[in-house]
């Protein structure tokens, strides 16, 4: 029977991993997507959409589908599913690893203000600017809803969910974006402060370069810690080594 690898996906790295593993003869690959985006990008191999019903549901699915390895390649801020994956892997005895791209690091000229939560970011904002480019995700605007004196520009693939700040302008767009794109957006909307999560990767890092060039302050929400005892690797090649597969 072909070994079955379950990828908890939704990231660029998850799609790349699925592509690489499906090209391996004799490997069955299933990518699970949360279903929060109605038009996700194409994914190689088998795809399932929707939640599992918590730790017990994920463990039951893994047993029923004879999963041999679990790869958590979800977003670095998907705290709940990462915790569920670790618990389900422990309950089933299935080896697991977390694929986490490295976080961003400030460079010369950056005006970063690291915080540990969205609430802390919201508390800091009024002291930094009045027009905010908010890039923390369409489902997490509630932490800023009480900031009635600030104007927010929110970019999202799909319409954000309330509650949200009363003065919010929504831009529907899908990345990646260039530095020129981001510089134009910041300039045209008179942005004086950027808020972002430390997602890492190149797909959304251009806004940081644009903010640096315009000398804008950036509020950076730090990543949550991984659960105790969880193994992590930084890239697709690291997953292949963990699976004992040589990189092509």
mmCIF file of C-alpha atoms in Angstrom:
data_model
loop_
_atom_site.group_PDB
_atom_site.id
_atom_site.type_symbol
_atom_site.label_atom_id
_atom_site.label_comp_id
_atom_site.label_asym_id
_atom_site.label_seq_id
_atom_site.Cartn_x
_atom_site.Cartn_y
_atom_site.Cartn_z
ATOM 1 C CA UNK A 1 0.000 0.000 0.000
ATOM 2 C CA UNK A 2 1.297 3.480 -0.923
ATOM 3 C CA UNK A 3 2.360 5.644 2.021
ATOM 4 C CA UNK A 4 -0.251 8.323 2.707
ATOM 5 C CA UNK A 5 0.907 11.856 3.568
ATOM 6 C CA UNK A 6 -1.647 14.327 4.931
ATOM 7 C CA UNK A 7 -0.784 18.002 4.440
ATOM 8 C CA UNK A 8 -2.679 20.610 6.394
ATOM 9 C CA UNK A 9 -2.439 23.344 3.810
ATOM 10 C CA UNK A 10 -3.428 26.820 2.767
ATOM 11 C CA UNK A 11 0.056 28.293 2.277
ATOM 12 C CA UNK A 12 2.365 28.644 -0.705
ATOM 13 C CA UNK A 13 4.693 26.101 0.884
ATOM 14 C CA UNK A 14 1.845 23.594 1.256
ATOM 15 C CA UNK A 15 1.028 23.807 -2.447
ATOM 16 C CA UNK A 16 4.697 23.406 -3.369
ATOM 17 C CA UNK A 17 5.032 20.422 -1.034
ATOM 18 C CA UNK A 18 1.961 18.752 -2.546
ATOM 19 C CA UNK A 19 3.395 19.276 -6.031
ATOM 20 C CA UNK A 20 6.757 17.778 -5.073
ATOM 21 C CA UNK A 21 5.329 14.786 -3.203
ATOM 22 C CA UNK A 22 2.715 13.858 -5.822
ATOM 23 C CA UNK A 23 5.541 13.613 -8.333
ATOM 24 C CA UNK A 24 7.039 10.800 -6.237
ATOM 25 C CA UNK A 25 5.932 7.359 -7.466
ATOM 26 C CA UNK A 26 4.009 5.406 -4.862
ATOM 27 C CA UNK A 27 3.196 8.310 -2.541
ATOM 28 C CA UNK A 28 -0.419 9.243 -1.850
ATOM 29 C CA UNK A 29 -0.864 12.895 -0.939
ATOM 30 C CA UNK A 30 -3.954 14.547 0.542
ATOM 31 C CA UNK A 31 -4.071 18.280 1.231
ATOM 32 C CA UNK A 32 -6.689 19.539 3.664
ATOM 33 C CA UNK A 33 -7.923 23.130 3.263
ATOM 34 C CA UNK A 34 -9.966 24.995 5.857
ATOM 35 C CA UNK A 35 -12.377 26.328 3.224
ATOM 36 C CA UNK A 36 -12.225 29.969 4.302
ATOM 37 C CA UNK A 37 -11.300 31.106 0.778
ATOM 38 C CA UNK A 38 -13.877 30.313 -1.873
ATOM 39 C CA UNK A 39 -11.390 30.167 -4.749
ATOM 40 C CA UNK A 40 -8.121 28.665 -3.472
ATOM 41 C CA UNK A 41 -5.257 28.087 -5.871
ATOM 42 C CA UNK A 42 -4.866 24.746 -7.605
ATOM 43 C CA UNK A 43 -3.361 21.984 -5.465
ATOM 44 C CA UNK A 44 -1.759 18.774 -6.733
ATOM 45 C CA UNK A 45 -2.982 15.412 -5.465
ATOM 46 C CA UNK A 46 -6.123 14.748 -3.459
ATOM 47 C CA UNK A 47 -7.845 17.683 -1.772
ATOM 48 C CA UNK A 48 -10.395 17.817 1.037
ATOM 49 C CA UNK A 49 -12.083 21.011 2.207
ATOM 50 C CA UNK A 50 -13.466 21.853 5.634
ATOM 51 C CA UNK A 51 -12.702 21.191 9.274
ATOM 52 C CA UNK A 52 -12.280 17.804 10.908
ATOM 53 C CA UNK A 53 -14.311 18.513 14.038
ATOM 54 C CA UNK A 54 -11.463 19.065 16.456
ATOM 55 C CA UNK A 55 -8.734 16.740 17.652
ATOM 56 C CA UNK A 56 -10.937 13.630 17.819
ATOM 57 C CA UNK A 57 -12.279 14.191 14.307
ATOM 58 C CA UNK A 58 -8.811 14.666 12.852
ATOM 59 C CA UNK A 59 -7.508 11.566 14.638
ATOM 60 C CA UNK A 60 -10.465 9.495 13.408
ATOM 61 C CA UNK A 61 -9.934 10.669 9.829
ATOM 62 C CA UNK A 62 -6.238 9.827 9.992
ATOM 63 C CA UNK A 63 -7.015 6.321 11.238
ATOM 64 C CA UNK A 64 -9.737 5.725 8.648
ATOM 65 C CA UNK A 65 -7.572 6.977 5.778
ATOM 66 C CA UNK A 66 -4.428 5.191 7.036
ATOM 67 C CA UNK A 67 -2.294 8.319 7.216
ATOM 68 C CA UNK A 68 1.400 7.547 7.610
ATOM 69 C CA UNK A 69 2.756 11.074 8.054
ATOM 70 C CA UNK A 70 1.186 14.426 8.966
ATOM 71 C CA UNK A 71 2.632 17.714 7.705
ATOM 72 C CA UNK A 72 1.269 20.883 9.283
ATOM 73 C CA UNK A 73 1.904 23.502 6.585
ATOM 74 C CA UNK A 74 -0.754 25.948 7.772
ATOM 75 C CA UNK A 75 -0.243 29.670 8.314
ATOM 76 C CA UNK A 76 2.193 30.534 11.126
ATOM 77 C CA UNK A 77 -0.715 32.122 13.029
ATOM 78 C CA UNK A 78 -3.078 29.130 12.722
ATOM 79 C CA UNK A 79 -2.596 28.422 16.408
ATOM 80 C CA UNK A 80 -5.665 26.182 16.915
ATOM 81 C CA UNK A 81 -5.113 23.776 14.014
ATOM 82 C CA UNK A 82 -1.414 23.473 14.875
ATOM 83 C CA UNK A 83 -2.327 22.480 18.417
ATOM 84 C CA UNK A 84 -4.984 20.050 17.151
ATOM 85 C CA UNK A 85 -2.536 18.497 14.692
ATOM 86 C CA UNK A 86 0.049 17.896 17.398
ATOM 87 C CA UNK A 87 -2.544 16.294 19.673
ATOM 88 C CA UNK A 88 -4.042 14.134 16.907
ATOM 89 C CA UNK A 89 -0.593 12.933 15.863
ATOM 90 C CA UNK A 90 0.189 11.984 19.452
ATOM 91 C CA UNK A 91 -3.156 10.184 19.820
ATOM 92 C CA UNK A 92 -2.670 8.134 16.654
ATOM 93 C CA UNK A 93 1.071 7.594 16.816
ATOM 94 C CA UNK A 94 1.480 9.169 13.369
ATOM 95 C CA UNK A 95 4.794 11.014 12.869
ATOM 96 C CA UNK A 96 4.262 14.745 12.340
ATOM 97 C CA UNK A 97 6.247 17.838 11.514
ATOM 98 C CA UNK A 98 5.447 21.538 11.146
ATOM 99 C CA UNK A 99 6.553 23.342 7.993
ATOM 100 C CA UNK A 100 7.157 26.979 8.979
ATOM 101 C CA UNK A 101 8.907 29.427 6.718
ATOM 102 C CA UNK A 102 11.342 31.691 8.598
ATOM 103 C CA UNK A 103 9.957 34.896 10.043
ATOM 104 C CA UNK A 104 10.923 38.355 8.886
ATOM 105 C CA UNK A 105 13.803 40.247 10.452
ATOM 106 C CA UNK A 106 14.176 44.038 10.608
ATOM 107 C CA UNK A 107 16.919 45.618 8.557
ATOM 108 C CA UNK A 108 18.681 48.993 8.537
ATOM 109 C CA UNK A 109 16.166 51.811 8.360
ATOM 110 C CA UNK A 110 13.192 49.763 9.564
ATOM 111 C CA UNK A 111 10.964 51.355 12.213
ATOM 112 C CA UNK A 112 9.422 48.202 13.646
ATOM 113 C CA UNK A 113 7.289 48.015 16.777
ATOM 114 C CA UNK A 114 6.987 44.306 17.754
ATOM 115 C CA UNK A 115 3.905 43.289 19.754
ATOM 116 C CA UNK A 116 2.536 39.984 21.001
ATOM 117 C CA UNK A 117 -1.113 40.317 19.996
ATOM 118 C CA UNK A 118 -3.614 42.176 17.830
ATOM 119 C CA UNK A 119 -4.960 43.835 20.970
ATOM 120 C CA UNK A 120 -1.506 45.171 21.799
ATOM 121 C CA UNK A 121 -1.178 46.421 18.223
ATOM 122 C CA UNK A 122 -4.496 48.255 18.514
ATOM 123 C CA UNK A 123 -3.418 49.863 21.781
ATOM 124 C CA UNK A 124 -0.216 51.159 20.188
ATOM 125 C CA UNK A 125 -1.699 52.484 16.942
ATOM 126 C CA UNK A 126 -3.061 55.903 18.017
ATOM 127 C CA UNK A 127 0.427 56.971 19.071
ATOM 128 C CA UNK A 128 1.898 56.111 15.667
ATOM 129 C CA UNK A 129 -0.506 57.408 13.029
ATOM 130 C CA UNK A 130 -4.034 58.156 11.879
ATOM 131 C CA UNK A 131 -4.229 56.335 8.542
ATOM 132 C CA UNK A 132 -3.498 52.640 8.887
ATOM 133 C CA UNK A 133 -2.746 49.973 6.292
ATOM 134 C CA UNK A 134 -4.034 46.905 8.152
ATOM 135 C CA UNK A 135 -2.841 43.559 6.754
ATOM 136 C CA UNK A 136 -3.617 41.143 9.575
ATOM 137 C CA UNK A 137 -6.330 39.138 7.794
ATOM 138 C CA UNK A 138 -9.991 39.691 6.962
ATOM 139 C CA UNK A 139 -11.298 37.658 9.897
ATOM 140 C CA UNK A 140 -9.422 39.502 12.638
ATOM 141 C CA UNK A 141 -10.548 43.108 12.453
ATOM 142 C CA UNK A 142 -12.553 43.048 15.681
ATOM 143 C CA UNK A 143 -9.510 43.963 17.767
ATOM 144 C CA UNK A 144 -9.445 47.340 15.986
ATOM 145 C CA UNK A 145 -13.197 48.017 15.870
ATOM 146 C CA UNK A 146 -13.110 50.441 18.807
ATOM 147 C CA UNK A 147 -10.609 52.767 17.110
ATOM 148 C CA UNK A 148 -13.208 55.198 15.794
ATOM 149 C CA UNK A 149 -10.780 58.083 15.237
ATOM 150 C CA UNK A 150 -8.506 56.192 12.833
ATOM 151 C CA UNK A 151 -8.954 55.446 9.139
ATOM 152 C CA UNK A 152 -8.123 51.900 8.038
ATOM 153 C CA UNK A 153 -7.261 50.524 4.619
ATOM 154 C CA UNK A 154 -7.741 46.745 4.597
ATOM 155 C CA UNK A 155 -6.625 44.559 1.696
ATOM 156 C CA UNK A 156 -8.156 41.123 1.372
ATOM 157 C CA UNK A 157 -8.855 38.413 -1.193
ATOM 158 C CA UNK A 158 -12.481 38.370 -0.031
ATOM 159 C CA UNK A 159 -14.700 40.768 1.886
ATOM 160 C CA UNK A 160 -13.788 40.982 5.577
ATOM 161 C CA UNK A 161 -16.163 39.931 8.311
ATOM 162 C CA UNK A 162 -17.565 42.330 10.915
ATOM 163 C CA UNK A 163 -17.088 43.729 13.433
ATOM 164 C CA UNK A 164 -14.567 46.150 11.999
ATOM 165 C CA UNK A 165 -13.548 49.776 12.519
ATOM 166 C CA UNK A 166 -16.207 52.266 11.366
ATOM 167 C CA UNK A 167 -13.811 54.029 9.013
ATOM 168 C CA UNK A 168 -12.589 51.105 6.933
ATOM 169 C CA UNK A 169 -11.790 51.076 3.230
ATOM 170 C CA UNK A 170 -11.570 47.579 1.715
ATOM 171 C CA UNK A 171 -9.323 46.762 -1.249
ATOM 172 C CA UNK A 172 -10.005 43.380 -2.856
ATOM 173 C CA UNK A 173 -6.784 42.006 -4.335
ATOM 174 C CA UNK A 174 -4.684 38.858 -4.403
ATOM 175 C CA UNK A 175 -0.872 38.910 -4.122
ATOM 176 C CA UNK A 176 1.975 38.664 -4.594
ATOM 177 C CA UNK A 177 2.599 42.411 -4.779
ATOM 178 C CA UNK A 178 5.706 44.269 -5.899
ATOM 179 C CA UNK A 179 7.475 47.017 -3.975
ATOM 180 C CA UNK A 180 6.213 49.463 -6.598
ATOM 181 C CA UNK A 181 2.639 48.251 -6.007
ATOM 182 C CA UNK A 182 2.965 48.693 -2.259
ATOM 183 C CA UNK A 183 4.658 52.076 -2.499
ATOM 184 C CA UNK A 184 1.861 53.344 -4.736
ATOM 185 C CA UNK A 185 -0.792 52.061 -2.337
ATOM 186 C CA UNK A 186 0.868 53.644 0.695
ATOM 187 C CA UNK A 187 1.313 56.950 -1.106
ATOM 188 C CA UNK A 188 -2.126 57.123 -2.747
ATOM 189 C CA UNK A 189 -3.932 56.343 0.517
ATOM 190 C CA UNK A 190 -1.728 58.653 2.626
ATOM 191 C CA UNK A 191 -0.813 55.764 4.933
ATOM 192 C CA UNK A 192 1.291 56.717 7.942
ATOM 193 C CA UNK A 193 1.491 53.361 9.747
ATOM 194 C CA UNK A 194 1.454 49.694 8.665
ATOM 195 C CA UNK A 195 0.208 46.776 10.766
ATOM 196 C CA UNK A 196 1.164 43.216 9.823
ATOM 197 C CA UNK A 197 1.675 39.777 11.260
ATOM 198 C CA UNK A 198 5.102 38.173 11.024
ATOM 199 C CA UNK A 199 3.983 35.790 8.292
ATOM 200 C CA UNK A 200 7.423 35.478 6.729
ATOM 201 C CA UNK A 201 8.111 34.605 3.107
ATOM 202 C CA UNK A 202 8.528 36.703 -0.014
ATOM 203 C CA UNK A 203 4.904 36.793 -1.208
ATOM 204 C CA UNK A 204 3.870 39.602 1.151
ATOM 205 C CA UNK A 205 7.194 41.127 2.189
ATOM 206 C CA UNK A 206 7.206 43.932 -0.394
ATOM 207 C CA UNK A 207 5.047 46.096 1.878
ATOM 208 C CA UNK A 208 7.853 46.054 4.451
ATOM 209 C CA UNK A 209 10.353 47.305 1.891
ATOM 210 C CA UNK A 210 7.929 50.007 0.775
ATOM 211 C CA UNK A 211 7.352 51.080 4.372
ATOM 212 C CA UNK A 212 11.102 51.258 4.960
ATOM 213 C CA UNK A 213 11.618 53.398 1.874
ATOM 214 C CA UNK A 214 8.874 55.777 3.039
ATOM 215 C CA UNK A 215 10.189 55.750 6.646
ATOM 216 C CA UNK A 216 6.842 54.537 7.985
ATOM 217 C CA UNK A 217 6.432 52.826 11.361
ATOM 218 C CA UNK A 218 5.434 49.163 11.178
ATOM 219 C CA UNK A 219 3.617 47.318 13.945
ATOM 220 C CA UNK A 220 4.640 43.649 13.674
ATOM 221 C CA UNK A 221 2.641 41.003 15.547
ATOM 222 C CA UNK A 222 4.972 38.244 16.689
ATOM 223 C CA UNK A 223 4.187 34.603 15.880
ATOM 224 C CA UNK A 224 2.644 32.333 18.499
ATOM 225 C CA UNK A 225 4.970 29.704 19.909
ATOM 226 C CA UNK A 226 4.718 26.176 18.610
ATOM 227 C CA UNK A 227 3.361 23.538 21.024
ATOM 228 C CA UNK A 228 5.960 21.899 23.244
ATOM 229 C CA UNK A 229 7.705 18.932 21.669
ATOM 230 C CA UNK A 230 6.738 19.812 18.090
ATOM 231 C CA UNK A 231 9.394 19.422 15.392
ATOM 232 C CA UNK A 232 9.581 22.134 12.733
ATOM 233 C CA UNK A 233 11.434 22.566 9.435
ATOM 234 C CA UNK A 234 11.799 25.799 7.417
ATOM 235 C CA UNK A 235 11.122 24.636 3.862
ATOM 236 C CA UNK A 236 9.928 21.909 1.497
ATOM 237 C CA UNK A 237 13.402 20.399 1.263
ATOM 238 C CA UNK A 238 13.372 20.035 5.048
ATOM 239 C CA UNK A 239 10.121 18.083 4.878
ATOM 240 C CA UNK A 240 11.609 15.787 2.247
ATOM 241 C CA UNK A 241 14.582 15.107 4.482
ATOM 242 C CA UNK A 242 12.251 14.472 7.414
ATOM 243 C CA UNK A 243 10.305 12.011 5.252
ATOM 244 C CA UNK A 244 13.652 10.477 4.222
ATOM 245 C CA UNK A 245 13.152 11.534 0.608
ATOM 246 C CA UNK A 246 16.035 13.077 -1.266
ATOM 247 C CA UNK A 247 15.345 16.465 -2.875
ATOM 248 C CA UNK A 248 15.012 16.198 -6.663
#
